[in-house]
Amino acid sequence: MPTFYEHHRTAVQASVDAVAAVVPADLGLATPCAGWTLADLLVHMTAQHRGFAAAALGHGADPDAWRAEPIAAAVRADPVTTYAAAAHEVLAAFAADGVDEAPFALPEFGKDVTLPGRTAMGFHFVDYVAHGWDVAVTLGNPFTLPADVIAAVLPLVMDVPDGDLREADDSPFARALGQTDDDDDFARILRHLGRHPDWRRSTTAAEDATA
């Protein structure tokens, strides 16, 4: 039976596959992440991989490990290779023995915030299920995950708090959207993370983006 780590790996690899379809002309496209172009999203995703990898190795308290600016040029010059390298870096770091109990310093969540590795990796799992979808729908491509991966991430997603805190500038997600009777589990995930499952890019997508 697949483990939590294998489910996480599958989700991250799905994001790598989604990014593999990006060409330079796509980088200016609007995404489901309000105000972000595809380039902005990929810089964020790449930087977060590197930050979480550093945290798994005991270096997460260093703010430089999380900075997006130093890698922005590389992402824009070669988004596919740069993103894949960062994804493989974090997967390798998460595969280390004992990492699930190791303390992860996560300064982006607050000063001196340290969480057990398993909890931190759960946050990362949720993010890359959402962001893999973000990239795919920006390009007009499907994004699918195995049913067991969706089942594994669903309770983690539903534990993400909603409310006024999602209005903060640094909130990773917009307010949750109402569920519908027609929603499958993946649609429930997207709605709880502030995304419309039927989001499609348009000429004014920067205005109608929702997350």
CSV table of C-alpha atoms in Angstrom, one decimal:
chain,number,residue,atom,x,y,z
A,1,MET,CA,0.0,0.0,0.0
A,2,PRO,CA,1.4,3.4,-0.9
A,3,THR,CA,2.7,5.5,2.0
A,4,PHE,CA,2.1,9.2,2.8
A,5,TYR,CA,5.5,9.9,1.2
A,6,GLU,CA,4.7,8.0,-2.0
A,7,HIS,CA,1.4,9.9,-2.2
A,8,HIS,CA,3.3,13.2,-1.7
A,9,ARG,CA,5.8,12.2,-4.3
A,10,THR,CA,3.1,11.4,-6.8
A,11,ALA,CA,1.5,14.8,-6.3
A,12,VAL,CA,4.8,16.7,-6.7
A,13,GLN,CA,5.7,14.6,-9.8
A,14,ALA,CA,2.3,15.5,-11.2
A,15,SER,CA,3.2,19.2,-10.8
A,16,VAL,CA,6.5,18.6,-12.6
A,17,ASP,CA,4.6,17.0,-15.4
A,18,ALA,CA,2.2,20.0,-15.5
A,19,VAL,CA,5.1,22.4,-15.7
A,20,ALA,CA,6.8,20.4,-18.4
A,21,ALA,CA,4.2,21.8,-20.8
A,22,VAL,CA,5.2,25.4,-20.2
A,23,VAL,CA,6.9,27.4,-23.0
A,24,PRO,CA,8.4,30.9,-22.6
A,25,ALA,CA,5.4,32.5,-24.3
A,26,ASP,CA,3.1,31.2,-21.5
A,27,LEU,CA,4.9,33.0,-18.6
A,28,GLY,CA,2.8,36.1,-18.9
A,29,LEU,CA,-0.5,34.2,-18.6
A,30,ALA,CA,-2.8,34.9,-15.7
A,31,THR,CA,-3.4,32.1,-13.3
A,32,PRO,CA,-6.0,31.1,-10.7
A,33,CYS,CA,-3.8,32.8,-8.1
A,34,ALA,CA,-5.1,36.4,-8.0
A,35,GLY,CA,-2.7,38.9,-9.5
A,36,TRP,CA,0.0,36.3,-10.4
A,37,THR,CA,1.2,35.5,-13.8
A,38,LEU,CA,2.4,32.0,-14.6
A,39,ALA,CA,6.0,33.2,-14.1
A,40,ASP,CA,5.1,34.5,-10.6
A,41,LEU,CA,3.5,31.2,-9.7
A,42,LEU,CA,6.5,29.2,-10.9
A,43,VAL,CA,8.9,31.4,-9.0
A,44,HIS,CA,6.9,30.9,-5.9
A,45,MET,CA,6.6,27.1,-6.4
A,46,THR,CA,10.3,26.7,-7.1
A,47,ALA,CA,11.3,28.9,-4.1
A,48,GLN,CA,9.0,26.9,-1.8
A,49,HIS,CA,10.5,23.6,-2.9
A,50,ARG,CA,13.9,25.0,-2.1
A,51,GLY,CA,12.8,26.4,1.3
A,52,PHE,CA,11.1,23.1,2.4
A,53,ALA,CA,14.2,21.2,1.3
A,54,ALA,CA,16.4,23.4,3.4
A,55,ALA,CA,14.0,23.0,6.3
A,56,ALA,CA,14.2,19.2,6.0
A,57,LEU,CA,18.0,19.5,6.2
A,58,GLY,CA,17.8,21.7,9.3
A,59,HIS,CA,18.4,25.0,7.6
A,60,GLY,CA,14.9,26.4,7.3
A,61,ALA,CA,15.5,29.2,9.8
A,62,ASP,CA,17.7,31.0,7.2
A,63,PRO,CA,15.5,33.5,5.4
A,64,ASP,CA,17.7,33.2,2.3
A,65,ALA,CA,16.6,29.6,1.9
A,66,TRP,CA,13.1,30.9,1.0
A,67,ARG,CA,13.8,33.9,-1.1
A,68,ALA,CA,12.3,34.0,-4.5
A,69,GLU,CA,14.4,36.8,-6.0
A,70,PRO,CA,17.6,34.9,-6.5
A,71,ILE,CA,15.9,32.2,-8.6
A,72,ALA,CA,13.5,34.4,-10.6
A,73,ALA,CA,15.8,34.9,-13.5
A,74,ALA,CA,16.5,31.1,-13.8
A,75,VAL,CA,12.8,30.3,-13.7
A,76,ARG,CA,12.1,32.8,-16.4
A,77,ALA,CA,15.0,31.6,-18.6
A,78,ASP,CA,14.3,27.9,-18.3
A,79,PRO,CA,11.1,27.2,-16.2
A,80,VAL,CA,10.9,23.5,-16.9
A,81,THR,CA,14.4,22.5,-16.0
A,82,THR,CA,14.6,24.9,-13.0
A,83,TYR,CA,11.4,23.8,-11.5
A,84,ALA,CA,12.1,20.1,-12.0
A,85,ALA,CA,15.4,20.4,-10.3
A,86,ALA,CA,13.9,22.1,-7.2
A,87,ALA,CA,11.1,19.5,-7.1
A,88,HIS,CA,13.6,16.7,-7.1
A,89,GLU,CA,15.7,18.5,-4.5
A,90,VAL,CA,12.7,18.6,-2.0
A,91,LEU,CA,11.7,15.0,-2.8
A,92,ALA,CA,15.2,13.8,-2.0
A,93,ALA,CA,15.3,15.8,1.2
A,94,PHE,CA,11.9,14.4,2.3
A,95,ALA,CA,13.1,10.9,1.7
A,96,ALA,CA,15.9,11.1,4.3
A,97,ASP,CA,15.6,8.8,7.3
A,98,GLY,CA,13.9,10.3,10.3
A,99,VAL,CA,12.7,13.4,8.5
A,100,ASP,CA,9.1,12.9,9.6
A,101,GLU,CA,10.1,13.6,13.2
A,102,ALA,CA,12.7,16.2,12.4
A,103,PRO,CA,11.9,19.8,13.4
A,104,PHE,CA,11.2,22.0,10.4
A,105,ALA,CA,11.9,25.7,10.8
A,106,LEU,CA,9.3,27.6,8.7
A,107,PRO,CA,9.8,31.3,9.1
A,108,GLU,CA,7.2,32.1,6.5
A,109,PHE,CA,4.6,30.8,8.9
A,110,GLY,CA,5.8,33.1,11.7
A,111,LYS,CA,8.9,34.0,13.6
A,112,ASP,CA,10.5,31.1,15.3
A,113,VAL,CA,7.8,28.7,14.0
A,114,THR,CA,9.1,25.1,14.1
A,115,LEU,CA,6.9,22.1,13.2
A,116,PRO,CA,7.4,18.3,13.1
A,117,GLY,CA,8.5,17.1,9.7
A,118,ARG,CA,5.3,15.1,9.1
A,119,THR,CA,3.1,18.2,9.7
A,120,ALA,CA,5.3,20.4,7.5
A,121,MET,CA,5.4,17.9,4.7
A,122,GLY,CA,1.6,17.8,4.9
A,123,PHE,CA,1.5,21.5,4.2
A,124,HIS,CA,3.7,21.0,1.2
A,125,PHE,CA,1.5,18.1,0.0
A,126,VAL,CA,-1.5,20.3,0.1
A,127,ASP,CA,0.3,23.2,-1.7
A,128,TYR,CA,1.4,21.1,-4.6
A,129,VAL,CA,-1.9,19.4,-5.2
A,130,ALA,CA,-3.3,22.9,-5.6
A,131,HIS,CA,-0.4,24.4,-7.5
A,132,GLY,CA,-0.1,21.5,-9.9
A,133,TRP,CA,-3.7,22.2,-10.8
A,134,ASP,CA,-3.1,25.9,-11.0
A,135,VAL,CA,-0.4,25.4,-13.7
A,136,ALA,CA,-2.4,22.8,-15.7
A,137,VAL,CA,-5.6,24.9,-15.9
A,138,THR,CA,-3.6,28.0,-16.8
A,139,LEU,CA,-2.3,26.1,-19.8
A,140,GLY,CA,-5.8,24.7,-20.5
A,141,ASN,CA,-4.6,21.2,-19.7
A,142,PRO,CA,-6.2,18.5,-17.5
A,143,PHE,CA,-4.7,17.7,-14.1
A,144,THR,CA,-5.4,14.3,-12.6
A,145,LEU,CA,-4.2,12.5,-9.5
A,146,PRO,CA,-4.8,8.9,-8.5
A,147,ALA,CA,-7.8,8.3,-6.3
A,148,ASP,CA,-5.6,7.2,-3.4
A,149,VAL,CA,-3.6,10.4,-3.5
A,150,ILE,CA,-6.8,12.5,-3.5
A,151,ALA,CA,-8.0,10.4,-0.5
A,152,ALA,CA,-4.8,11.0,1.3
A,153,VAL,CA,-4.7,14.7,0.9
A,154,LEU,CA,-8.4,15.5,1.4
A,155,PRO,CA,-8.4,15.4,5.2
A,156,LEU,CA,-5.3,17.6,5.2
A,157,VAL,CA,-7.0,20.1,3.0
A,158,MET,CA,-10.2,20.1,5.0
A,159,ASP,CA,-8.1,20.9,8.1
A,160,VAL,CA,-6.8,24.1,6.6
A,161,PRO,CA,-8.6,26.9,8.6
A,162,ASP,CA,-11.0,29.2,6.8
A,163,GLY,CA,-12.2,32.7,7.9
A,164,ASP,CA,-10.8,36.2,8.2
A,165,LEU,CA,-7.2,34.9,8.2
A,166,ARG,CA,-7.6,34.1,4.6
A,167,GLU,CA,-8.0,37.8,3.8
A,168,ALA,CA,-4.5,38.5,4.9
A,169,ASP,CA,-2.0,39.5,2.3
A,170,ASP,CA,0.3,36.6,3.2
A,171,SER,CA,-2.5,34.0,3.2
A,172,PRO,CA,-1.7,31.1,0.9
A,173,PHE,CA,-5.3,30.6,0.0
A,174,ALA,CA,-8.4,32.7,-0.7
A,175,ARG,CA,-11.6,32.1,1.4
A,176,ALA,CA,-13.2,28.7,0.9
A,177,LEU,CA,-16.0,28.5,-1.6
A,178,GLY,CA,-19.3,26.8,-1.0
A,179,GLN,CA,-19.4,23.1,-1.8
A,180,THR,CA,-22.0,21.8,-4.2
A,181,ASP,CA,-23.9,18.4,-4.4
A,182,ASP,CA,-22.1,17.7,-7.7
A,183,ASP,CA,-18.6,18.0,-6.3
A,184,ASP,CA,-16.3,15.0,-6.3
A,185,ASP,CA,-13.4,14.9,-3.8
A,186,PHE,CA,-11.0,16.8,-5.9
A,187,ALA,CA,-13.6,19.6,-6.5
A,188,ARG,CA,-14.1,19.7,-2.7
A,189,ILE,CA,-10.3,20.2,-2.3
A,190,LEU,CA,-10.3,23.0,-4.8
A,191,ARG,CA,-13.3,24.8,-3.3
A,192,HIS,CA,-11.9,24.6,0.2
A,193,LEU,CA,-8.7,26.1,-1.1
A,194,GLY,CA,-10.6,29.0,-2.6
A,195,ARG,CA,-10.5,27.8,-6.2
A,196,HIS,CA,-13.4,27.3,-8.7
A,197,PRO,CA,-13.1,23.8,-10.2
A,198,ASP,CA,-14.3,25.1,-13.5
A,199,TRP,CA,-11.9,28.0,-13.7
A,200,ARG,CA,-10.8,28.8,-17.2
A,201,ARG,CA,-8.3,31.5,-18.3
A,202,SER,CA,-9.8,34.4,-20.3
A,203,THR,CA,-8.5,37.6,-21.6
A,204,THR,CA,-9.4,39.2,-18.3
A,205,ALA,CA,-8.3,36.3,-16.1
A,206,ALA,CA,-6.2,38.5,-13.9
A,207,GLU,CA,-9.5,40.1,-12.8
A,208,ASP,CA,-11.5,37.0,-12.3
A,209,ALA,CA,-8.8,34.8,-10.7
A,210,THR,CA,-10.0,33.5,-7.3
A,211,ALA,CA,-7.0,32.1,-5.3
